[in-house]
GROMACS .gro file of C-alpha atoms in nm:
model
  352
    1UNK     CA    1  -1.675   1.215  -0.422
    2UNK     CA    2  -1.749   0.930  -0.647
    3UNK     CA    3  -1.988   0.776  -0.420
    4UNK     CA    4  -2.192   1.150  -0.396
    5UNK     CA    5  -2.191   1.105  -0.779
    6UNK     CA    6  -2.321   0.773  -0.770
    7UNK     CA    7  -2.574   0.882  -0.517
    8UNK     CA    8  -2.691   1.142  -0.773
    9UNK     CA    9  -2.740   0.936  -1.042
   10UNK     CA   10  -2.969   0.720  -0.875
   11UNK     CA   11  -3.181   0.977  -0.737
   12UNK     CA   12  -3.278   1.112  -1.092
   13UNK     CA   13  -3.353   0.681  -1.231
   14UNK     CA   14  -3.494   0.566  -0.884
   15UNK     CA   15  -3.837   0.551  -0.822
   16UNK     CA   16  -3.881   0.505  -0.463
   17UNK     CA   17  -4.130   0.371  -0.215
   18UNK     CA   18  -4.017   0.432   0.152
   19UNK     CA   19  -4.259   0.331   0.374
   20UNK     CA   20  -4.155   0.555   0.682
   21UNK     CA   21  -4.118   0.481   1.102
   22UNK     CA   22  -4.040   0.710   1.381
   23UNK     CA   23  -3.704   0.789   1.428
   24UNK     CA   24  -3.659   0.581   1.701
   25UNK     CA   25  -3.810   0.295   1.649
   26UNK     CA   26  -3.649  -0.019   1.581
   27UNK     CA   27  -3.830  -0.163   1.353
   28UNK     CA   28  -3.695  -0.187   0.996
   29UNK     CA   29  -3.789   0.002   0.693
   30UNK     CA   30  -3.883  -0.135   0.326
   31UNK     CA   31  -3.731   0.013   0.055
   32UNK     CA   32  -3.907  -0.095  -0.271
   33UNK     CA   33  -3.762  -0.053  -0.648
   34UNK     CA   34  -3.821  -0.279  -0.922
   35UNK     CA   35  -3.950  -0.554  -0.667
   36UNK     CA   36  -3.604  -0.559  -0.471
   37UNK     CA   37  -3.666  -0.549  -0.090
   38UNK     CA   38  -3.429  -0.389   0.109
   39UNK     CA   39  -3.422  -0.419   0.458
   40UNK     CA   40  -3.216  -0.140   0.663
   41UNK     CA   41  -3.354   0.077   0.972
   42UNK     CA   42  -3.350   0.477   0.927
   43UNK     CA   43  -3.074   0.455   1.220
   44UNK     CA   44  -2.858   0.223   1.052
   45UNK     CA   45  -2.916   0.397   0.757
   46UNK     CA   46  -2.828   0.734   0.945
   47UNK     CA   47  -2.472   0.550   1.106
   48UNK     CA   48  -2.381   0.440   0.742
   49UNK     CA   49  -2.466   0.825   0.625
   50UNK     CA   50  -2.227   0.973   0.900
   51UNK     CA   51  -1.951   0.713   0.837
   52UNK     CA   52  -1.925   0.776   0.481
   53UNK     CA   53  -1.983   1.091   0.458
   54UNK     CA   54  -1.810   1.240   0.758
   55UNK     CA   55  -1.468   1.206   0.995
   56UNK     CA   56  -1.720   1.191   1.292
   57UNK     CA   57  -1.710   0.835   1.329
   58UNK     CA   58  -1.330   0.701   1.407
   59UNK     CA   59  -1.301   0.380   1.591
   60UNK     CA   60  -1.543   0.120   1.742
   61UNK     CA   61  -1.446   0.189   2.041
   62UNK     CA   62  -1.492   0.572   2.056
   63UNK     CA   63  -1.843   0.499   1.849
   64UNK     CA   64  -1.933   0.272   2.175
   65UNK     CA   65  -1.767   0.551   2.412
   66UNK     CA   66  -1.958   0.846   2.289
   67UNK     CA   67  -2.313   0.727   2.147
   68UNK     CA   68  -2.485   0.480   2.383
   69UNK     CA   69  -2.799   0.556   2.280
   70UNK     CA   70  -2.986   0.575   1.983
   71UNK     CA   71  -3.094   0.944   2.080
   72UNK     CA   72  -2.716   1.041   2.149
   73UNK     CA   73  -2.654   0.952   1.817
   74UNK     CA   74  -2.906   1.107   1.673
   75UNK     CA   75  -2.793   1.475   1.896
   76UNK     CA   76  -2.486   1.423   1.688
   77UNK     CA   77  -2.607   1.427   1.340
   78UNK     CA   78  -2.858   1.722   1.384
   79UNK     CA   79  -2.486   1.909   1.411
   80UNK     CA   80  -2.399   1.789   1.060
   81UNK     CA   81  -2.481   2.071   0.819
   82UNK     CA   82  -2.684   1.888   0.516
   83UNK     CA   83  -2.672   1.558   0.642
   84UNK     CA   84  -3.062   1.473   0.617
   85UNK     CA   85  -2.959   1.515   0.180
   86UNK     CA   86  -2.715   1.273   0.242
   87UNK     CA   87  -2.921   1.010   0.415
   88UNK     CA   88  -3.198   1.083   0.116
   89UNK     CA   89  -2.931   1.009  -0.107
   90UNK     CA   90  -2.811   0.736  -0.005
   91UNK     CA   91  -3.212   0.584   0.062
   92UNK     CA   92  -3.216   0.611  -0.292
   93UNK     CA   93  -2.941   0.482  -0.411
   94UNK     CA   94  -2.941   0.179  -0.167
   95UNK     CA   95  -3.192   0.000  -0.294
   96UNK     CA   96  -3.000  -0.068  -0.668
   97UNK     CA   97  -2.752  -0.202  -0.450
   98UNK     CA   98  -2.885  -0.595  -0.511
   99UNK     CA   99  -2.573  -0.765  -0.377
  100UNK     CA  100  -2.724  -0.698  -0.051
  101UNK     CA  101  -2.999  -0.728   0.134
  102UNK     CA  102  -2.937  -0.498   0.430
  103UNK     CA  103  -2.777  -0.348   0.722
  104UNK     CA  104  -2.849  -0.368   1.096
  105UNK     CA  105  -2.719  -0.174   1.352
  106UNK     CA  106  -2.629  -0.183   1.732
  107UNK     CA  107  -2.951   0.025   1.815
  108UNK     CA  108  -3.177  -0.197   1.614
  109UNK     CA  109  -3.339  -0.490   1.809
  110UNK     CA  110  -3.233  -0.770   1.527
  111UNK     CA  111  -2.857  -0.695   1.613
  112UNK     CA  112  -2.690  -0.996   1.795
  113UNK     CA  113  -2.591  -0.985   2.087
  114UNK     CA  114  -2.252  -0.906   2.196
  115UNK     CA  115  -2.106  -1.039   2.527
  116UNK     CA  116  -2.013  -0.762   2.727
  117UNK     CA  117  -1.653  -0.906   2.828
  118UNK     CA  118  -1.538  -0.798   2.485
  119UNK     CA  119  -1.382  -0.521   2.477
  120UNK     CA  120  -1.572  -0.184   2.292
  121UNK     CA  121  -1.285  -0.145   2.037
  122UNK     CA  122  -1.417  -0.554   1.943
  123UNK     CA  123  -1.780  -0.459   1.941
  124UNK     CA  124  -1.901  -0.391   1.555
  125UNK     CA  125  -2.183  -0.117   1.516
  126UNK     CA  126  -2.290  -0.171   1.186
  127UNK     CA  127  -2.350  -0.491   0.981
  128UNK     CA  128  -2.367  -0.552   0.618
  129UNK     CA  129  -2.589  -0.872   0.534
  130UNK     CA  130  -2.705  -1.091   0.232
  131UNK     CA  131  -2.893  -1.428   0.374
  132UNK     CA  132  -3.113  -1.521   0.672
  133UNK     CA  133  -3.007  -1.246   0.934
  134UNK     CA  134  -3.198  -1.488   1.183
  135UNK     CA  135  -2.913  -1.725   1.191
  136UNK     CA  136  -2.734  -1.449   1.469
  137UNK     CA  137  -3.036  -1.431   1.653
  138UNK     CA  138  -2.914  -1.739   1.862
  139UNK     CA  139  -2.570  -1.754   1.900
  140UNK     CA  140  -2.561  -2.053   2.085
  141UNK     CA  141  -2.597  -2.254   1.825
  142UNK     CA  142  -2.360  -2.100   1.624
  143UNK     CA  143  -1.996  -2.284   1.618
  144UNK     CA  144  -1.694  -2.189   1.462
  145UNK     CA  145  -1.453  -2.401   1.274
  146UNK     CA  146  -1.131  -2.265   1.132
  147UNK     CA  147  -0.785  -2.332   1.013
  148UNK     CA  148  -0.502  -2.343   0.803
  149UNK     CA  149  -0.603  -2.303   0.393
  150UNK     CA  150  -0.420  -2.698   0.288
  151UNK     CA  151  -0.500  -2.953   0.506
  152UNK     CA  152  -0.472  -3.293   0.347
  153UNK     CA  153  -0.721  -3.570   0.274
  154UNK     CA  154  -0.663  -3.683   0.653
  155UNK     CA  155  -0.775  -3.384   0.866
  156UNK     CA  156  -1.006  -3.283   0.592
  157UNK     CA  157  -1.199  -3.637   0.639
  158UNK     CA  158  -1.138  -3.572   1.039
  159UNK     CA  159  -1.286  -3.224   1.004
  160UNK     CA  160  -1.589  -3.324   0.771
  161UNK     CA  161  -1.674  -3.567   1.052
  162UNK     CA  162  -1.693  -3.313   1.332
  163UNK     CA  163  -1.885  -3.056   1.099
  164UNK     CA  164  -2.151  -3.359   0.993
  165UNK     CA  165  -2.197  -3.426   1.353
  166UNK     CA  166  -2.272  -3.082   1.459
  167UNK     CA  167  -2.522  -3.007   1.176
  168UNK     CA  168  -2.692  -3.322   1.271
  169UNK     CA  169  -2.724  -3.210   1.600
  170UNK     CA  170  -2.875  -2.856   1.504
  171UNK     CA  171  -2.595  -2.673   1.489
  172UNK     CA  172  -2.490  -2.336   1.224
  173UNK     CA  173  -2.149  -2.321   1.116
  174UNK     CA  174  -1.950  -2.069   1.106
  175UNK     CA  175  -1.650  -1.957   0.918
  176UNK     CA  176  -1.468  -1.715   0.727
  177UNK     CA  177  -1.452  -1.844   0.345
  178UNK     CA  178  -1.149  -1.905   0.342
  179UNK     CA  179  -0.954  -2.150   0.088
  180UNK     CA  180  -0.927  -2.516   0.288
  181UNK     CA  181  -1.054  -2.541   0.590
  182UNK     CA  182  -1.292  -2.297   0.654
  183UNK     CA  183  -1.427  -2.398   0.268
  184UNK     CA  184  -1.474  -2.730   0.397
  185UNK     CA  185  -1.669  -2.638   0.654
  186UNK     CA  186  -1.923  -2.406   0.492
  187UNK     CA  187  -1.938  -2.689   0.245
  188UNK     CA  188  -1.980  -3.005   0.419
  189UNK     CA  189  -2.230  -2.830   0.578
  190UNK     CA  190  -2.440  -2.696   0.301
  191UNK     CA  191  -2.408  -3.106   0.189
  192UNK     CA  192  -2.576  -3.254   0.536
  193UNK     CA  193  -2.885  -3.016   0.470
  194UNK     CA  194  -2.720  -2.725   0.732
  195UNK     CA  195  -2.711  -2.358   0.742
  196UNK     CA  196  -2.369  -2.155   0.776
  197UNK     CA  197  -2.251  -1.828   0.808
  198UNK     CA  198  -1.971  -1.683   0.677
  199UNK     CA  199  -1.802  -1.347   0.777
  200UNK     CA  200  -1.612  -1.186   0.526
  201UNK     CA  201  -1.314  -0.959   0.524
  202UNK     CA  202  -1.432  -0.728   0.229
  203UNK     CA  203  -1.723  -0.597   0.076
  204UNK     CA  204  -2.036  -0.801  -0.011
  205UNK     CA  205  -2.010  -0.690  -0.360
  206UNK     CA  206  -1.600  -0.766  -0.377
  207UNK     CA  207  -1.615  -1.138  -0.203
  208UNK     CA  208  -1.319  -1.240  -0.103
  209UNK     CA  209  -1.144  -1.484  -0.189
  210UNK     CA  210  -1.279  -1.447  -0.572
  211UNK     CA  211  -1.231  -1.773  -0.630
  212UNK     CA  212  -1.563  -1.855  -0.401
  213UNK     CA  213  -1.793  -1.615  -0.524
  214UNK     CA  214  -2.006  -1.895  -0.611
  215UNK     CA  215  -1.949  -2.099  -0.283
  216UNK     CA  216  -2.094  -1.748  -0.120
  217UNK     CA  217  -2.380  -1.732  -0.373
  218UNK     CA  218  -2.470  -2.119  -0.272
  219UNK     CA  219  -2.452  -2.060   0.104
  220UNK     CA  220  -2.717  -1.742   0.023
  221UNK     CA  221  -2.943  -1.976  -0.171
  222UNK     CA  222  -2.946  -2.280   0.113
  223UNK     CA  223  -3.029  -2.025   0.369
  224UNK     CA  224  -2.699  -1.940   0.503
  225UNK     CA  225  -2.564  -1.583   0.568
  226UNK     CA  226  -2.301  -1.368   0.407
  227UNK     CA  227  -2.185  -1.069   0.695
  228UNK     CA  228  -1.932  -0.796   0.624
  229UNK     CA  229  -1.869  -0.475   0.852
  230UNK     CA  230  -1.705  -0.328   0.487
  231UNK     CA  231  -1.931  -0.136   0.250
  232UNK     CA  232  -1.576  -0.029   0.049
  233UNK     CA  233  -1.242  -0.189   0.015
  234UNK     CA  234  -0.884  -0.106   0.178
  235UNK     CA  235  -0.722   0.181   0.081
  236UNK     CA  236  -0.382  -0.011   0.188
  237UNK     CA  237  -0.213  -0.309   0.168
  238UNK     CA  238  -0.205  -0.293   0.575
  239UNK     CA  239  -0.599  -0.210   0.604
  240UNK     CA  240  -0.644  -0.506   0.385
  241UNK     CA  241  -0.426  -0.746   0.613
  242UNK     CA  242  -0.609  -0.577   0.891
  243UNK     CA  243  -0.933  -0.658   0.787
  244UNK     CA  244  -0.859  -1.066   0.814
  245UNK     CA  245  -0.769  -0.972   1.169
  246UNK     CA  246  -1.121  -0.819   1.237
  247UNK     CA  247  -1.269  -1.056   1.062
  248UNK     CA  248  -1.138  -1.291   1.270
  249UNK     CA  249  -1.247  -1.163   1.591
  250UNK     CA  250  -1.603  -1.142   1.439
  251UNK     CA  251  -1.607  -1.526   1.409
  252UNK     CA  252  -1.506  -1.573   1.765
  253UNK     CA  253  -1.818  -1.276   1.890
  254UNK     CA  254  -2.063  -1.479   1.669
  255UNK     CA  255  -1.984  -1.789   1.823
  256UNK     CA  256  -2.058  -2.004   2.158
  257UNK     CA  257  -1.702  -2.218   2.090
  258UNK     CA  258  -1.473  -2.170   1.816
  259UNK     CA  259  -1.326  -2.516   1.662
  260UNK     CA  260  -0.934  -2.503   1.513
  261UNK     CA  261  -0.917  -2.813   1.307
  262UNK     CA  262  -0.531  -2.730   1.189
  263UNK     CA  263  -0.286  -2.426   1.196
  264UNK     CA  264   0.120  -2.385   1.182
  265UNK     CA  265   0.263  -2.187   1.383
  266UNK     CA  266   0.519  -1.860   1.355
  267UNK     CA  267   0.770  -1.884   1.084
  268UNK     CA  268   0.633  -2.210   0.972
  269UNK     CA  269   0.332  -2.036   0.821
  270UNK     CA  270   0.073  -1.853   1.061
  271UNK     CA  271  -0.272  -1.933   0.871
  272UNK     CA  272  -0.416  -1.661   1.187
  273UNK     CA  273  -0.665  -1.891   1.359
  274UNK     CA  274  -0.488  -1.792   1.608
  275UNK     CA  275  -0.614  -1.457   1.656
  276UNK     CA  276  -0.976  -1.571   1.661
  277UNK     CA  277  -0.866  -1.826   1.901
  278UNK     CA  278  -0.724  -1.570   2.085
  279UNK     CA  279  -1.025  -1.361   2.090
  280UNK     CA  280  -1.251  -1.669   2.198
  281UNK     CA  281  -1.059  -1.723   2.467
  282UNK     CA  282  -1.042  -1.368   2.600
  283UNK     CA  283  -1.452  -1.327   2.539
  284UNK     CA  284  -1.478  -1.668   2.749
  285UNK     CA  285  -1.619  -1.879   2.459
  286UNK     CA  286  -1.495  -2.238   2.452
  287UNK     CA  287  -1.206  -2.250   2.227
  288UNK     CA  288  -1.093  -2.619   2.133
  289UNK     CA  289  -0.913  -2.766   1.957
  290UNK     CA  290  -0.916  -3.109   1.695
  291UNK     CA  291  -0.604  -3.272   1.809
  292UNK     CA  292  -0.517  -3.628   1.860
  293UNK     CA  293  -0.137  -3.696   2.065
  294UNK     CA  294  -0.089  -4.018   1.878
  295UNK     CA  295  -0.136  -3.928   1.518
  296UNK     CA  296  -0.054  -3.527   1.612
  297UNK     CA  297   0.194  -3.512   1.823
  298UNK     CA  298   0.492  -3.434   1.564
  299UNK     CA  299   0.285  -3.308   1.270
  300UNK     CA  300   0.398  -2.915   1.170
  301UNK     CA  301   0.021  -2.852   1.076
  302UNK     CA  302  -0.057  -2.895   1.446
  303UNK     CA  303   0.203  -2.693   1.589
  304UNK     CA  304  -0.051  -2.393   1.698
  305UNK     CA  305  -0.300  -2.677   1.844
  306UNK     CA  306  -0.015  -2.798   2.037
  307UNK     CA  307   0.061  -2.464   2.195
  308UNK     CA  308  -0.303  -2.365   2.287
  309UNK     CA  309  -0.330  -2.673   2.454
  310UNK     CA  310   0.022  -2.617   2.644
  311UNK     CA  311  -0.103  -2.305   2.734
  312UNK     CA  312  -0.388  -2.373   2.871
  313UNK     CA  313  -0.624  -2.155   2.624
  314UNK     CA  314  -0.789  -2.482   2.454
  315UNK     CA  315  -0.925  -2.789   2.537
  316UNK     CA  316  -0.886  -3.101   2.309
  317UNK     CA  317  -1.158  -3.169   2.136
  318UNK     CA  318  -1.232  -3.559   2.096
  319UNK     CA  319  -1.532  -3.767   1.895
  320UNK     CA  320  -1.431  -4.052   2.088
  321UNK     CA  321  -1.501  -4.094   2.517
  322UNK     CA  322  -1.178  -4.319   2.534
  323UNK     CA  323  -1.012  -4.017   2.386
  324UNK     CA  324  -1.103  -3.803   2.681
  325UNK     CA  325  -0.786  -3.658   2.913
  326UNK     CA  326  -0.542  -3.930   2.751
  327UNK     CA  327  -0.278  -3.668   2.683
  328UNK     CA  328  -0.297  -3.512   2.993
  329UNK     CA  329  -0.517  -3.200   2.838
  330UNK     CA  330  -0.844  -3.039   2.924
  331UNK     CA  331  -1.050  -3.172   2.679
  332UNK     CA  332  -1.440  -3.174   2.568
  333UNK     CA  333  -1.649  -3.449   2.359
  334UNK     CA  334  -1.836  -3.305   2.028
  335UNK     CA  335  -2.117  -3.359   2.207
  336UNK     CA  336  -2.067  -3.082   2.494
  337UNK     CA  337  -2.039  -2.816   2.226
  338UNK     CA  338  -2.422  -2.928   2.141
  339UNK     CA  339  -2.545  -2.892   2.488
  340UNK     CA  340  -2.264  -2.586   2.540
  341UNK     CA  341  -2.512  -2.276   2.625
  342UNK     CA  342  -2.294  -1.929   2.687
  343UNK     CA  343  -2.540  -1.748   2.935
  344UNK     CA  344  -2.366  -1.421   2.792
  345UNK     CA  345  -2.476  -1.423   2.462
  346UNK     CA  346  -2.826  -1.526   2.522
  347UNK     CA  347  -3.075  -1.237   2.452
  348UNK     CA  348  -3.197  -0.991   2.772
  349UNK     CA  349  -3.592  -1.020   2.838
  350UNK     CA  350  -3.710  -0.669   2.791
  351UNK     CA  351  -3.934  -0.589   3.061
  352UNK     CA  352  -4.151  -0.309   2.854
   0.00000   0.00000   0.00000
C-alpha cells in the first residue's frame, strides 16, 4: 500500500531516537528527529498499527466489546504475523509527520474521560492531537457552542457576548470549525485571551473547512487544541457526511453543556447541531439553548431552538435574571454553566 511505501522511505532518511517504556506502561514515549517531539505511547502507537494495517479493528463499539484492557489488546496483536515491522515502521515514519503532535489512546492515562452513559459505539479509542492535550484533562470546564454556518450581525453580537462571558469566567470553548458560528466562537475566544478546542471532521493534515487552515494554525499557537479521530480521509461521499456526524457527538463527550446559539430546522436547512444536541442530551450534559421568545419566537434560524425547548431536551439559556422562566421554559443563567460540575466526567482517584 502507499502508506507501507511511505513507511519505507522514511525508515532508510530517518534517524531515530526512541527512548523506550514497558509495554504497559502509560507513560508516553519521545520520538526525536530533527528536534521535532512527538508525543504518542507504544500502545497507541500499537492501536494505530493494527487499524491501518489490519481488518481486526471494525467499529468502536466492538473495539470497546472485545479489548478492555491494555493486555487484551496486546493478546491480540501477538496473533498478527509481522506486526512488530509494522509498528517499527510506522515509529519511524511518525515522527516526519509535523502536522501533529501526537496520539493518545483509551489505555493511556492522559485520555479524557468518557462518561460511561454513552454508549461504546460513541466512545473514541484513539485521538489525533496538535495543541495543549491538557485542555481535555478537565472537562468541566469545557463548553460547547454551536450552530448554523450564517447567522447575522444580531445573534453573532448575542453569541460573542455569551462566549466573552464564559472565557472571563475560566471557561475553554469548544467547537467544531465550522464556517459562522462555531468560527465565531473559536474566535471571539482566542480575542478575550481564552483557549479553545476544536474537533475536526478530517485529518489534521487535510483541515477542514480549507478555508480556516489558518484560524486552526492560530488556535495551535494561543494554546488551543486541534483533535481528529481521522489519520486518512473518506473513501466516500457518505463516510465524509458521516464524519460531521461523529464529529459532532465528539463535541457533546468533550463537553459539561453544549450551547446552540442558532439552527433551522428539516427542509429549511438542517446546519446538524442537532445531532450533538442530541447526543448531549442522551450523555446527560446540559444542553441549552440561546433563545429569546420576544425577538425569537417567529425567526426560521430558531426553528430547531424552538423544538428542543418544546421537547423538553433544552433549557433556555438567558444573560439576563428577568429573563429567567418568562416563556414558560426550563431555563439556566450563563452563570450556572460556570459553576455547572458533571460528576461523570470528573477523573476517578486511583487508589495504587
Amino acid at each position: 500500500t502507499l502508506m507501507r511505501i511511505v513507511f519505507r522511505h522514511y525508515m532508510m532518511r530517518a534517524q531515530l531516537v526512541l527512548y523506550s517504556t514497558p509495554l504497559h506502561t502509560p507513560t508516553v514515549v519521545l520520538l526525536i528527529e530533527k528536534g521535532h517531539n512527538m508525543n504518542i505511547s507504544p500502545i497507541a502507537l500499537k492501536i494505530w498499527a493494527v487499524h491501518n494495517t489490519t481488518s481486526r479493528i471494525t467499529t468502536r463499539k466492538s473495539f470497546h466489546d472485545t479489548w478492555k484492557t491494555e493486555d487484551e489488546f496486546l493478546a491480540m496483536m501477538s496473533e498478527i504475523p509481522n506486526i512488530d515491522d509494522v509498528v517499527h515502521e510506522l515509529s519511524v515514519a511518525v515522527d516526519d509527520m509535523d502536522w501533529m503532535d501526537g496520539a493518545v489512546c483509551c489505555f493511556d492515562a492522559e485520555f479524557p474521560v468518557i462518561n460511561e452513559s454513552a454508549p461504546k459505539g460513541d466512545c473514541p479509542y484513539l485521538l489525533f492531537y496538535k495543541g495543549d492535550l491538557s485542555l481535555l484533562g478537565d472537562l468541566n470546564r469545557n463548553v460547547a457552542v454551536i450552530g448554523y454556518t450564517t447567522p447575522n450581525e444580531n445573534l453573532i453580537a448575542r453569541e460573542s457576548k455569551i462566549v466573552e462571558y464564559l472565557v472571563h469566567h475560566g471557561q475553554h470553548i469548544v467547537s467544531g470549525l465550522a464556517k459562522g458560528c462555531d468560527a465565531i466562537g473559536h474566535t471571539v475566544c482566542m480575542e478575550r485571551g481564552g483557549k479553545t478546542i476544536a474537533i475536526l471532521p478530517s485529518p489534521l493534515n487535510a483541515i477542514s473547512p480549507a478555508d480556516h487552515r489558518d484560524m486552526a494554525h492560530q488556535i495551535i499557537e494561543k494554546g488551543g487544541l486541534v483533535i481528529s479521530e481521522y489519520y486518512n480521509g473518506p473513501r466516500s461521499r457518505n463516510e465524509a457526511i458521516n464524519r460531521y456526524v461523529e464529529r459532532d457527538r465528539l463535541q457533546a463527550l468533550f463537553a459539561k453543556a453544549v450551547v446552540l446559539i442558532a439552527s433551522y430546522e428539516g427542509r429549511d436547512g438542517d446546519s446538524g447541531s442537532r445531532h450533538a444536541m442530541g447526543k448531549a442530551h442522551s450523555y446527560g450534559h446540559l444542553a441549552c439553548v440561546m433563545y429569546d421568545e420576544t425577538t425569537d419566537g417567529e425567526v426560521l434560524e430558531m426553528k430547531l431552538n424552538r423544538s428542543l425547548l418544546s421537547q423538553q431536551k433544552a433549557k433556555q439559556l438567558v444573560t439576563n435574571p428577568s429573563g429567567v422562566g418568562t416563556a414558560g421554559y426550563s431555563s439556566v443563567m450563563v452563570d450556572d454553566l460556570v459553576s455547572l460540575v458533571n460528576p461523570a466526567l470528573e477523573a476517578q482517584q486511583k487508589l495504587f
